[in-house]
CSV table of C-alpha atoms and ligand atoms in Angstrom, one decimal:
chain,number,residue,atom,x,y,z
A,1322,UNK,CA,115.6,16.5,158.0
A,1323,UNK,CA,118.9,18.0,157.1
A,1324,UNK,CA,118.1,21.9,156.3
A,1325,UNK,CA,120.4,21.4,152.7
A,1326,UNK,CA,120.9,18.4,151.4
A,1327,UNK,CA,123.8,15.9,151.0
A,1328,UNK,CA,126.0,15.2,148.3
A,1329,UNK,CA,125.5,11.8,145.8
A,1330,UNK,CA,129.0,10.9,147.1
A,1331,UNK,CA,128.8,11.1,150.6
A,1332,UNK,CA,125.3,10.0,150.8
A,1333,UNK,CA,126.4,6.4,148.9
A,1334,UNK,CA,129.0,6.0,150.8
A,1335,UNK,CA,126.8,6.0,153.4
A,1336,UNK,CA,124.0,3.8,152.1
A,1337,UNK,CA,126.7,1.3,151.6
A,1338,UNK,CA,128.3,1.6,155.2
A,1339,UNK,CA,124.5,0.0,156.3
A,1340,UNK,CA,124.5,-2.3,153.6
A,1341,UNK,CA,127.5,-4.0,154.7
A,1342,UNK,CA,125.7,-3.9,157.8
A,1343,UNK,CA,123.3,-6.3,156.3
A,1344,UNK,CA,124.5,-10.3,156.5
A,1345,UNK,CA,124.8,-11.8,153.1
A,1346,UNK,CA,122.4,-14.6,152.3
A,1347,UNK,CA,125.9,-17.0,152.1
A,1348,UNK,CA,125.2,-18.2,155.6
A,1349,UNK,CA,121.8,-17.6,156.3
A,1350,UNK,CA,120.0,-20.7,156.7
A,1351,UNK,CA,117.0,-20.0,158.7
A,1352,UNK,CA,115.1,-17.6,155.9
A,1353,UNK,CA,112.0,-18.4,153.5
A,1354,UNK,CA,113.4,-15.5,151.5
A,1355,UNK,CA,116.7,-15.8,148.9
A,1356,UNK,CA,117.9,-13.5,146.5
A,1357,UNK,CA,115.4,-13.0,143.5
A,1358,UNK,CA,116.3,-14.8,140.4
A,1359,UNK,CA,118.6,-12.5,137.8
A,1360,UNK,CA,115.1,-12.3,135.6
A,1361,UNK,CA,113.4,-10.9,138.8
A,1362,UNK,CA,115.7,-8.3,139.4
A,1363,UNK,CA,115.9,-7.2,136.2
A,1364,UNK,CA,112.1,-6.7,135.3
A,1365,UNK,CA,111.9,-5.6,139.1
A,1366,UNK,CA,114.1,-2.6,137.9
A,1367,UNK,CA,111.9,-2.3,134.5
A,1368,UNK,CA,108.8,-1.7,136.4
A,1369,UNK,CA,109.9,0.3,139.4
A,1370,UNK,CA,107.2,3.4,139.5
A,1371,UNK,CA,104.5,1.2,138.6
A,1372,UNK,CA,101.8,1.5,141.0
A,1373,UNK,CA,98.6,-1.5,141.2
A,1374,UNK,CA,96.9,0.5,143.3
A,1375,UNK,CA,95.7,3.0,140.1
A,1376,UNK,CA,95.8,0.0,137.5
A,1377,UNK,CA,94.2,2.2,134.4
A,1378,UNK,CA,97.8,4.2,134.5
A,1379,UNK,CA,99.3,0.9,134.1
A,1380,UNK,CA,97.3,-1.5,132.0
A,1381,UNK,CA,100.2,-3.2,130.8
A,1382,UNK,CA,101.7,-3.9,134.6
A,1383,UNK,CA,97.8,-4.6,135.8
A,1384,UNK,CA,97.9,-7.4,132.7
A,1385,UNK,CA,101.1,-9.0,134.4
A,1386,UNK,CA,98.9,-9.1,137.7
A,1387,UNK,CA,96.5,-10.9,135.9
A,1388,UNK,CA,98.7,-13.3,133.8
A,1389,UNK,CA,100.4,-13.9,137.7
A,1390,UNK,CA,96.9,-14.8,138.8
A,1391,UNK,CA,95.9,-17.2,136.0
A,1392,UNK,CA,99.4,-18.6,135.7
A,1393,UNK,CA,99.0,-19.4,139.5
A,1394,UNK,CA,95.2,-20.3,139.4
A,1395,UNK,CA,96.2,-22.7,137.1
A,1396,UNK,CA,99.0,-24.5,139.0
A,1397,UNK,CA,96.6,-25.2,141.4
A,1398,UNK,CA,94.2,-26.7,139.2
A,1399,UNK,CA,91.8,-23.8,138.4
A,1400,UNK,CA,92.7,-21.7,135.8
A,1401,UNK,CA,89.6,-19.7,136.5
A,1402,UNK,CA,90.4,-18.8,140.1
A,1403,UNK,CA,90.1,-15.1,141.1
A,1404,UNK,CA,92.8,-13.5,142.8
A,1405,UNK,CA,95.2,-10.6,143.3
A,1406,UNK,CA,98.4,-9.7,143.9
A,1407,UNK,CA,99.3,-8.9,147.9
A,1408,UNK,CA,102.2,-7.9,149.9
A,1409,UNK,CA,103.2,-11.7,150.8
A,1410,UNK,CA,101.4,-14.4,153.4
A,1411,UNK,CA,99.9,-12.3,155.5
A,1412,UNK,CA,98.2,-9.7,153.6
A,1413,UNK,CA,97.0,-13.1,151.8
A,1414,UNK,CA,95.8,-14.4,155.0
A,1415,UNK,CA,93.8,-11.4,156.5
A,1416,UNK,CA,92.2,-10.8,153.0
A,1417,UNK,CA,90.9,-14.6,153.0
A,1418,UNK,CA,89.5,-14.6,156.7
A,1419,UNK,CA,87.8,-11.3,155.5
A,1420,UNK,CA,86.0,-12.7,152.7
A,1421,UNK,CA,85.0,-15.9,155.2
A,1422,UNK,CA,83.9,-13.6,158.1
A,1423,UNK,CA,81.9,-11.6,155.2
A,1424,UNK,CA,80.4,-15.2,154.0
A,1425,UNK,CA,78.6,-16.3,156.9
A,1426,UNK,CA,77.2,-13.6,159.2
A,1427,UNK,CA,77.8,-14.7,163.0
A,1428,UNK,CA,77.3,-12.4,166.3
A,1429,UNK,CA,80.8,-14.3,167.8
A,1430,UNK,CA,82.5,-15.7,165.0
A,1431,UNK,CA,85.9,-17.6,165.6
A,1432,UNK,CA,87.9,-19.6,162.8
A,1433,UNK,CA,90.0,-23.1,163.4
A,1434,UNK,CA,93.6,-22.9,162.7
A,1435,UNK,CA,96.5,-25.6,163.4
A,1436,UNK,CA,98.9,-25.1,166.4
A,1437,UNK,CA,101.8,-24.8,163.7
A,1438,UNK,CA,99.9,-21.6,162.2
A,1439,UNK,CA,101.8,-18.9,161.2
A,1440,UNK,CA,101.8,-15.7,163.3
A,1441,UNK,CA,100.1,-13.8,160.6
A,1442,UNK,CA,96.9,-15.3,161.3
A,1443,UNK,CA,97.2,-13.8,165.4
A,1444,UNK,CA,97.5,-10.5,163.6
A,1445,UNK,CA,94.5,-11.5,161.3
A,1446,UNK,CA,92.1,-13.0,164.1
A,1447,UNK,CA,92.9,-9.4,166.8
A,1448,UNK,CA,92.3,-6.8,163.5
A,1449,UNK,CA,89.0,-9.1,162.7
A,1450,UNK,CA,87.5,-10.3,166.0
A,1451,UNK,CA,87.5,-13.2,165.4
A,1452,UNK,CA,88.2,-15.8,168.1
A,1453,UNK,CA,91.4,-18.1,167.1
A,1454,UNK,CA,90.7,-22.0,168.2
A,1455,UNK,CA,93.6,-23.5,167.8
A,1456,UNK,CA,93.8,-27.3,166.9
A,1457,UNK,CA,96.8,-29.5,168.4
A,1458,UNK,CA,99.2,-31.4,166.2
A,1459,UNK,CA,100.0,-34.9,166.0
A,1460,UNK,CA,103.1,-36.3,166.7
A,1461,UNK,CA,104.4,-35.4,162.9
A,1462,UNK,CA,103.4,-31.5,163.3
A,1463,UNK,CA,100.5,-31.9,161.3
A,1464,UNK,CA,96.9,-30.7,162.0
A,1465,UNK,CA,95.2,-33.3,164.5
A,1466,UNK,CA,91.8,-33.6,162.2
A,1467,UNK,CA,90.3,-35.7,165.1
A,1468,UNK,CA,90.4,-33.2,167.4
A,1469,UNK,CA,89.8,-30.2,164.9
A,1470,UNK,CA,86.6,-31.7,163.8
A,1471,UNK,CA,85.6,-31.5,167.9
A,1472,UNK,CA,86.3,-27.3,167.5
A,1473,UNK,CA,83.6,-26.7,164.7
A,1474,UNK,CA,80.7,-25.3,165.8
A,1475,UNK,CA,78.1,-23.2,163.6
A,1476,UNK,CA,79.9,-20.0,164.6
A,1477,UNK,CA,83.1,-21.2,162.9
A,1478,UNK,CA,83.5,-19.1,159.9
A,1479,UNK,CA,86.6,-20.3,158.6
A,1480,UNK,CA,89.0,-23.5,159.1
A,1481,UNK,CA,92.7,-23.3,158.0
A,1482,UNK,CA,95.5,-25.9,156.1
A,1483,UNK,CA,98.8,-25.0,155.4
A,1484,UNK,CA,101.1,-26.6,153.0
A,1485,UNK,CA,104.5,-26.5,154.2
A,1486,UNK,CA,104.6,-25.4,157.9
A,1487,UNK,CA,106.9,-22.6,158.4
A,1488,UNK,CA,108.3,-24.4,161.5
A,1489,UNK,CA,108.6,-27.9,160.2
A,1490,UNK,CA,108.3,-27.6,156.6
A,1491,UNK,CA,105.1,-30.4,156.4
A,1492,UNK,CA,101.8,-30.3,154.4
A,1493,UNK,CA,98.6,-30.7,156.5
A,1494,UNK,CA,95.7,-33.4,155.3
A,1495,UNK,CA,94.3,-30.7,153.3
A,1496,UNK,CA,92.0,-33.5,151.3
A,1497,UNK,CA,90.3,-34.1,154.6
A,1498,UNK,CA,89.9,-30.7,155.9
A,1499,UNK,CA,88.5,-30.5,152.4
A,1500,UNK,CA,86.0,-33.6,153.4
A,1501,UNK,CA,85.1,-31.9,156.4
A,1502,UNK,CA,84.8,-28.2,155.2
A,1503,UNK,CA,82.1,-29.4,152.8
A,1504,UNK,CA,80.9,-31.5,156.2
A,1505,UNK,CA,80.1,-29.0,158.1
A,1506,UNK,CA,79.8,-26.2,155.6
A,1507,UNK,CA,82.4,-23.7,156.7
A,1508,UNK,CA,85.2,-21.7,154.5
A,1509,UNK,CA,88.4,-23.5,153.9
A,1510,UNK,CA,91.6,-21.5,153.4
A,1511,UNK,CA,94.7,-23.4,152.7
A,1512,UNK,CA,98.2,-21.2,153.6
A,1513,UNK,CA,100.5,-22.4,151.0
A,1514,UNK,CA,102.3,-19.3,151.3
A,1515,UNK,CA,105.6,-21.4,151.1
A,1516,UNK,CA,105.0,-24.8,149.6
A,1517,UNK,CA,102.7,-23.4,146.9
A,1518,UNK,CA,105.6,-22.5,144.7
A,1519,UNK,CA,106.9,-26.3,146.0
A,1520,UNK,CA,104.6,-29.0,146.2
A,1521,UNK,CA,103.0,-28.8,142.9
A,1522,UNK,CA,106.8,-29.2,141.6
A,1523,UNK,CA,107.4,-32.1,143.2
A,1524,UNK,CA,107.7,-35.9,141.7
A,1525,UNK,CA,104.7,-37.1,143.2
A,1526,UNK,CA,102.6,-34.2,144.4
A,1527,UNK,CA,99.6,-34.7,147.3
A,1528,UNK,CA,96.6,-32.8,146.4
A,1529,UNK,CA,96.0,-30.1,148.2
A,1530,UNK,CA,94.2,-27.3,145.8
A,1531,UNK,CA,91.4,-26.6,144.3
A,1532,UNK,CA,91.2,-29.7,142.9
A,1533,UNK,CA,89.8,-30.7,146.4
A,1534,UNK,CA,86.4,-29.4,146.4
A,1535,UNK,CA,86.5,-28.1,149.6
A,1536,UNK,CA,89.2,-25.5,149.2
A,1537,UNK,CA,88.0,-21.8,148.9
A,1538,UNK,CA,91.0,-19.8,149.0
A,1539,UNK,CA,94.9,-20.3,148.7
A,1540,UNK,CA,97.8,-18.2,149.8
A,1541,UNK,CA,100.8,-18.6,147.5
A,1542,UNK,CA,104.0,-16.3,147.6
A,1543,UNK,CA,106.1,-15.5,144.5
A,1544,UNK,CA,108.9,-13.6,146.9
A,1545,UNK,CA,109.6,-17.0,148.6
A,1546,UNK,CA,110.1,-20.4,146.6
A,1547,UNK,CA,109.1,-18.3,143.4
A,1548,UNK,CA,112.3,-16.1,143.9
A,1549,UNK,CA,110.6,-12.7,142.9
A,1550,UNK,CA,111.6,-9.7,144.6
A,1551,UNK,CA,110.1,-8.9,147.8
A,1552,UNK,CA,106.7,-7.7,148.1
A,1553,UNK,CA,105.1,-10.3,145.8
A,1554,UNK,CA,102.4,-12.7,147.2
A,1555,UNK,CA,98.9,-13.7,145.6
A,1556,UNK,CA,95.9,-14.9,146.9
A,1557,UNK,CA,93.7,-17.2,144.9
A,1558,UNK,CA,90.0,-17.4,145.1
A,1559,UNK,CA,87.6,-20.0,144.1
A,1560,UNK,CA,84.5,-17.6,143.0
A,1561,UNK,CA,86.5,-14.5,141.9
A,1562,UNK,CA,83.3,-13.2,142.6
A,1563,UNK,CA,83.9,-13.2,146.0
A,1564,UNK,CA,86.3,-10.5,146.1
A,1565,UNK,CA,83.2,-7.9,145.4
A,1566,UNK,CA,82.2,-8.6,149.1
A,1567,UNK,CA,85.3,-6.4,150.2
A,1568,UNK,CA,84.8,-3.8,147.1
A,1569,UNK,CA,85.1,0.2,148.3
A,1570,UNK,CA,84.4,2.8,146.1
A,1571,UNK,CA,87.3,4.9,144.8
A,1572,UNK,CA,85.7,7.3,143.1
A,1573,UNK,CA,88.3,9.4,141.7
A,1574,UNK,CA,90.9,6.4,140.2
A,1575,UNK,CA,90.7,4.5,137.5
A,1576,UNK,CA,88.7,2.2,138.8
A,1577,UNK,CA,85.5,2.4,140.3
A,1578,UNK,CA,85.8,0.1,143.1
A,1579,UNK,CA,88.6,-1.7,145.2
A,1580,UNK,CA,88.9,-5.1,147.0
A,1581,UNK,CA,92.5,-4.9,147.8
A,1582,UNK,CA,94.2,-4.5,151.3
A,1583,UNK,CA,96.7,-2.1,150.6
A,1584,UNK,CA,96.2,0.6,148.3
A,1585,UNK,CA,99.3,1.8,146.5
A,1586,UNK,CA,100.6,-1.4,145.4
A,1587,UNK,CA,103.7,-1.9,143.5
A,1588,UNK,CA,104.1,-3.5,139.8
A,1589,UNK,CA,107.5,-4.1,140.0
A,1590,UNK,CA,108.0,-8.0,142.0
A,1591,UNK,CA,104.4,-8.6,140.6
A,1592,UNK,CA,106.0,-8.3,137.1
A,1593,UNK,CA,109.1,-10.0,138.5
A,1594,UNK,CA,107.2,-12.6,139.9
A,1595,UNK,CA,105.6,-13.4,136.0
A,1596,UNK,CA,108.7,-12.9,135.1
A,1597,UNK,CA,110.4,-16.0,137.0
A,1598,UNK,CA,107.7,-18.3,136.0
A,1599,UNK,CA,107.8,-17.2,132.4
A,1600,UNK,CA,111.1,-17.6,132.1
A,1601,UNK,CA,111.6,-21.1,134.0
A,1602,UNK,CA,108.6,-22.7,133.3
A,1603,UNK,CA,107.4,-25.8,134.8
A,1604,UNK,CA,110.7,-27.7,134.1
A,1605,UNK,CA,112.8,-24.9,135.2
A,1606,UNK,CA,110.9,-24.9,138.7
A,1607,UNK,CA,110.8,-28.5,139.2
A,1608,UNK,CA,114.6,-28.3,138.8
A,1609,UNK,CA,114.7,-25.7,141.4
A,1610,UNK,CA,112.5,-27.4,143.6
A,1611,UNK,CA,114.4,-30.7,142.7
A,1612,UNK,CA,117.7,-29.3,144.0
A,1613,UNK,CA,116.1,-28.2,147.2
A,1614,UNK,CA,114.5,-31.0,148.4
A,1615,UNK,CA,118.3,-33.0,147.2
A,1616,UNK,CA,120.0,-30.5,149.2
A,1617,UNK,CA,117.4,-31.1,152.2
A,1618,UNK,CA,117.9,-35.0,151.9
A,1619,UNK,CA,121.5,-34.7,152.1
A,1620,UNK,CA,121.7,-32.0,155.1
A,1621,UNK,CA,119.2,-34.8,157.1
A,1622,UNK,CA,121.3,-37.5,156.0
A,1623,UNK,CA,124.3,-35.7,156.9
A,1624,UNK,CA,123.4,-34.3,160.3
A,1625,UNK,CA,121.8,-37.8,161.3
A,1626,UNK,CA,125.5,-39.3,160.2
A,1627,UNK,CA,126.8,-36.8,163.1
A,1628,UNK,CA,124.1,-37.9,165.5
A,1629,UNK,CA,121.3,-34.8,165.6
A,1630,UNK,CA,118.4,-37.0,164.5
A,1631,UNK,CA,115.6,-35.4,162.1
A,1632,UNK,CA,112.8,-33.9,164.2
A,1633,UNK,CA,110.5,-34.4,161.5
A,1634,UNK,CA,110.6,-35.8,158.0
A,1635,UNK,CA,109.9,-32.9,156.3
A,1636,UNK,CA,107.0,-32.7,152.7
A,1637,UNK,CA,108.8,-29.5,151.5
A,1638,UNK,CA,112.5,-27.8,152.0
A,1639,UNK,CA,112.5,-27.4,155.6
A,1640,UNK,CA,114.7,-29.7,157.9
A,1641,UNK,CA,114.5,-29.6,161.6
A,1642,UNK,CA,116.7,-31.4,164.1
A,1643,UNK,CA,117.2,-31.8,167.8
A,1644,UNK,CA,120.5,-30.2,168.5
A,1645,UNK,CA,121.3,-27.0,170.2
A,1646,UNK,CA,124.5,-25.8,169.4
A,1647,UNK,CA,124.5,-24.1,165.5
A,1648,UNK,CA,128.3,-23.3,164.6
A,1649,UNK,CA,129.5,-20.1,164.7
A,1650,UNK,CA,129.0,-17.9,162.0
A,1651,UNK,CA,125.6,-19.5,160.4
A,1652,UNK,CA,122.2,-18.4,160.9
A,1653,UNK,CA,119.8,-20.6,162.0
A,1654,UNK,CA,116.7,-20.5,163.4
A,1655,UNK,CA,114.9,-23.0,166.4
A,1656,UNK,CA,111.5,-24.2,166.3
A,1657,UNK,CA,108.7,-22.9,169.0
A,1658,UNK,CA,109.6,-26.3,170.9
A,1659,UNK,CA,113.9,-25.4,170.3
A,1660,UNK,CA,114.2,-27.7,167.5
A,1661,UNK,CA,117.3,-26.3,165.1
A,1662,UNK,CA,115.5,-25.2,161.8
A,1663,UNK,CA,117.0,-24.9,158.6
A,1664,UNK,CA,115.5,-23.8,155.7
A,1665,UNK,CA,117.1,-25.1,152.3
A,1666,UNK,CA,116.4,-22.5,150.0
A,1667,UNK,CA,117.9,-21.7,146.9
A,1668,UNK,CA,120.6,-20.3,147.7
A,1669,UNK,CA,121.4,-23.1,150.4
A,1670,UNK,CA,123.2,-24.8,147.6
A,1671,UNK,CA,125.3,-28.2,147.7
A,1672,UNK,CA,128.6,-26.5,148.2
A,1673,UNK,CA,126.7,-24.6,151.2
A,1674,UNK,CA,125.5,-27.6,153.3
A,1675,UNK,CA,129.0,-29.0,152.9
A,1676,UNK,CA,130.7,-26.3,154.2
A,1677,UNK,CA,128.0,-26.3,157.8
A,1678,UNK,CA,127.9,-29.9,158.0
A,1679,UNK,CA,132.1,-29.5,157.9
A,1680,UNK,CA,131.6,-26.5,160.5
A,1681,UNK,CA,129.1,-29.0,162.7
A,1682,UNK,CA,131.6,-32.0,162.6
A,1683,UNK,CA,134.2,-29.9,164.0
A,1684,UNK,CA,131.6,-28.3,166.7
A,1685,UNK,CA,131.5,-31.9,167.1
A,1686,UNK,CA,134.8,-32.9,167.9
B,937,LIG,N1,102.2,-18.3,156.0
B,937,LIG,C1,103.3,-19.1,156.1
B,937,LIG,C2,103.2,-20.6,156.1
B,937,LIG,C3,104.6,-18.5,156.3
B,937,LIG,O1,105.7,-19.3,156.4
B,937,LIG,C4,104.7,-17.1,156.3
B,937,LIG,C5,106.0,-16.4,156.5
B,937,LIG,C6,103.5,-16.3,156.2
B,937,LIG,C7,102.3,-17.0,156.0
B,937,LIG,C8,103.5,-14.8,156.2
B,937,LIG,O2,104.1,-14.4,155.0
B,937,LIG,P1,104.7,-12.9,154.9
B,937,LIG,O3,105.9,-12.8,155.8
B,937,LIG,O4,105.1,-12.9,153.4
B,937,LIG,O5,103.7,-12.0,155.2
B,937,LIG,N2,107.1,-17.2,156.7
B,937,LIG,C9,108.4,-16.7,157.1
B,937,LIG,C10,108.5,-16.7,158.6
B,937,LIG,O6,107.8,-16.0,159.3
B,937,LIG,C11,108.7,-15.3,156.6
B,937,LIG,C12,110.2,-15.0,156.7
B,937,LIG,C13,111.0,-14.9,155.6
B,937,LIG,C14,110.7,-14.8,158.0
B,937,LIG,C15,112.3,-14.6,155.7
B,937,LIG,C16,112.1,-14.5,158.1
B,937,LIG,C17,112.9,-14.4,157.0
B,937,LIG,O7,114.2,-14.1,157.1
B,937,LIG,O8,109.4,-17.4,159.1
């Protein structure tokens, strides 16, 4: 550290020199982040010392975590769900794998999980022990249930779903690894850490919640389609009794007892993440969703007109295509097997994927 300190002046000056370091989200198409809604950033700046992880100093900001969870619980067909705030997918994730592993009591436990799993779940699987069986896809990136039902054994403590694929933006047959989760008896966690805040917007939405029976637990993430500030995800419980399986005492807070991951945990994109869906409310979000899945439509149509065909039809706002050479100046991302990924959030508006098909027709010529 410096031995005396800088002044204001300089030391903004500075902070903005690495700011303007940063890209701006104008040509970023390969993120599942955008910039928080106006009413997120505001009640993000409302709530900024409010800490979750002492929730008796903040009863009013631990309320907002509460309305987040029932306002979410209920979205996905169970306004009774338990659930808490987390840091975002994969906080989500390790929680739910917890509470299975805690469920059902095996010496070499090992949970099912589709090829196109997110990386979070390698990280939850190595800090668990648990052994990661990973089910192949079929020829549309979803879960191959065939062959997933052959991984199941009675160590399997868990088997996973995701709703909107991080690589190719598609929903798994969550109603039949519902079928078979109630089959065979085992935990069924469904990642909707993306399409949560997507699917159930849509015109003609596929179950895939707790309106299945066999869904236990559901990651959904405010700081991604739900345009809260960033840390802001929430995991959703069937039983909210569940969560007393990963209770520790904390004798000297203001609560007894905590189930949570982290344990300072902040108030302020929690309340911005109430915030958003307060303010919009369902119509507001199916117009946001609405214009994403447009935009998606037209960049497919658009990039098929210049002869990059569609890798996959997408369920959600994520359009993949086989072609190798992005223009210059746009960031995009490529799939595991070098597909061109784009992600149509937000702030990928109209205007935007006008100006990269323009830049990809003359990358063309
Ligand atoms: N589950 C799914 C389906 C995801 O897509 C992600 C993240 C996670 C879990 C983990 O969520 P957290 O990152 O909130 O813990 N998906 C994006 C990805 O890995 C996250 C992301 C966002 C990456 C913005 C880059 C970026 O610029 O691609």
């Amino acid at each position: 550290m410096r031995e005396h300190g800088c002044p204001e002046e300089d030391l903004f000056s500075f902070l903005s020199s690495k700011r303007r370091e940063d890209l701006g989200y104008r040509n970023i198409l390969s993120s599942m982040c955008t910039p928080p809604h106006p009413v997120a950033a505001r009640t993000h700046a409302m709530f900024l010392e409010t800490n979750l992880g002492d929730p008796g100093l903040f009863p009013g900001t631990a309320s907002l975590e509460e309305l987040l969870v029932q306002r979410l619980g209920a979205l996905m067909h169970h306004p009774g769900a338990g659930g808490y705030a987390t840091s975002g997918g994969t906080e989500s994730n390790i929680q739910a794998f917890r509470i299975a592993k805690k469920q059902k009591p095996v010496t070499s436990p090992n949970v099912v999980v589709p090829a196109s799993s997110h990386f979070s779940f390698q990280k939850a699987c190595d800090i668990l022990g648990l052994e990661m069986r990973t089910a192949p896809l079929d020829d549309q990136f979803r879960i191959d249930t065939e062959t997933l039902e052959g991984l199941i054994d009675r160590n399997t403590v868990a088997l996973v779903g995701i709703v909107g694929t991080t690589e190719y933006g598609v929903v798994d047959p969550i109603a039949c690894l519902s079928d078979l989760a109630e089959d065979r008896d085992t935990f069924l966690h469904v990642d909707a850490a993306f399409g949560g805040m997507v699917v159930p917007f849509l015109d003609r939405p596929a179950a895939f919640d707790f309106q299945l029976p066999g869904v236990d637990s559901i990651s959904v993430d405010p700081h991604k389609m739900g345009m809260s500030t960033i840390p802001a995800g929430c995991l959703l419980v069937r039983n909210p009794r569940w969560f007393s399986c990963l209770n520790v005492d904390t004798p000297y807070l203001t609560v007894k007892q905590e189930c949570t991951l982290a344990g300072t945990r902040p108030g302020a994109s929690v309340a911005a993440a109430v915030a958003v869906l307060e303010y919009l409310g369902m119509d507001g979000m199916r117009a946001v969703v609405a214009g994403c899945m447009e935009n998606t439509r037209r960049l497919i149509e658009g990039m098929e007109t210049l002869g990059y065909p569609r890798a996959v039809t997408p369920d959600v706002n994520v359009a993949t295509f086989s072609c190798d050479h992005p223009p210059a100046g746009w960031r995009v991302s490529k799939t595991r097997a070098g597909h061109m990924r784009i992600v149509c959030m937000p702030h990928v508006t109209r205007d935007v994927i006008e100006a990269f098909l323009g830049d990809m027709s003359d990358t063309n010529a």
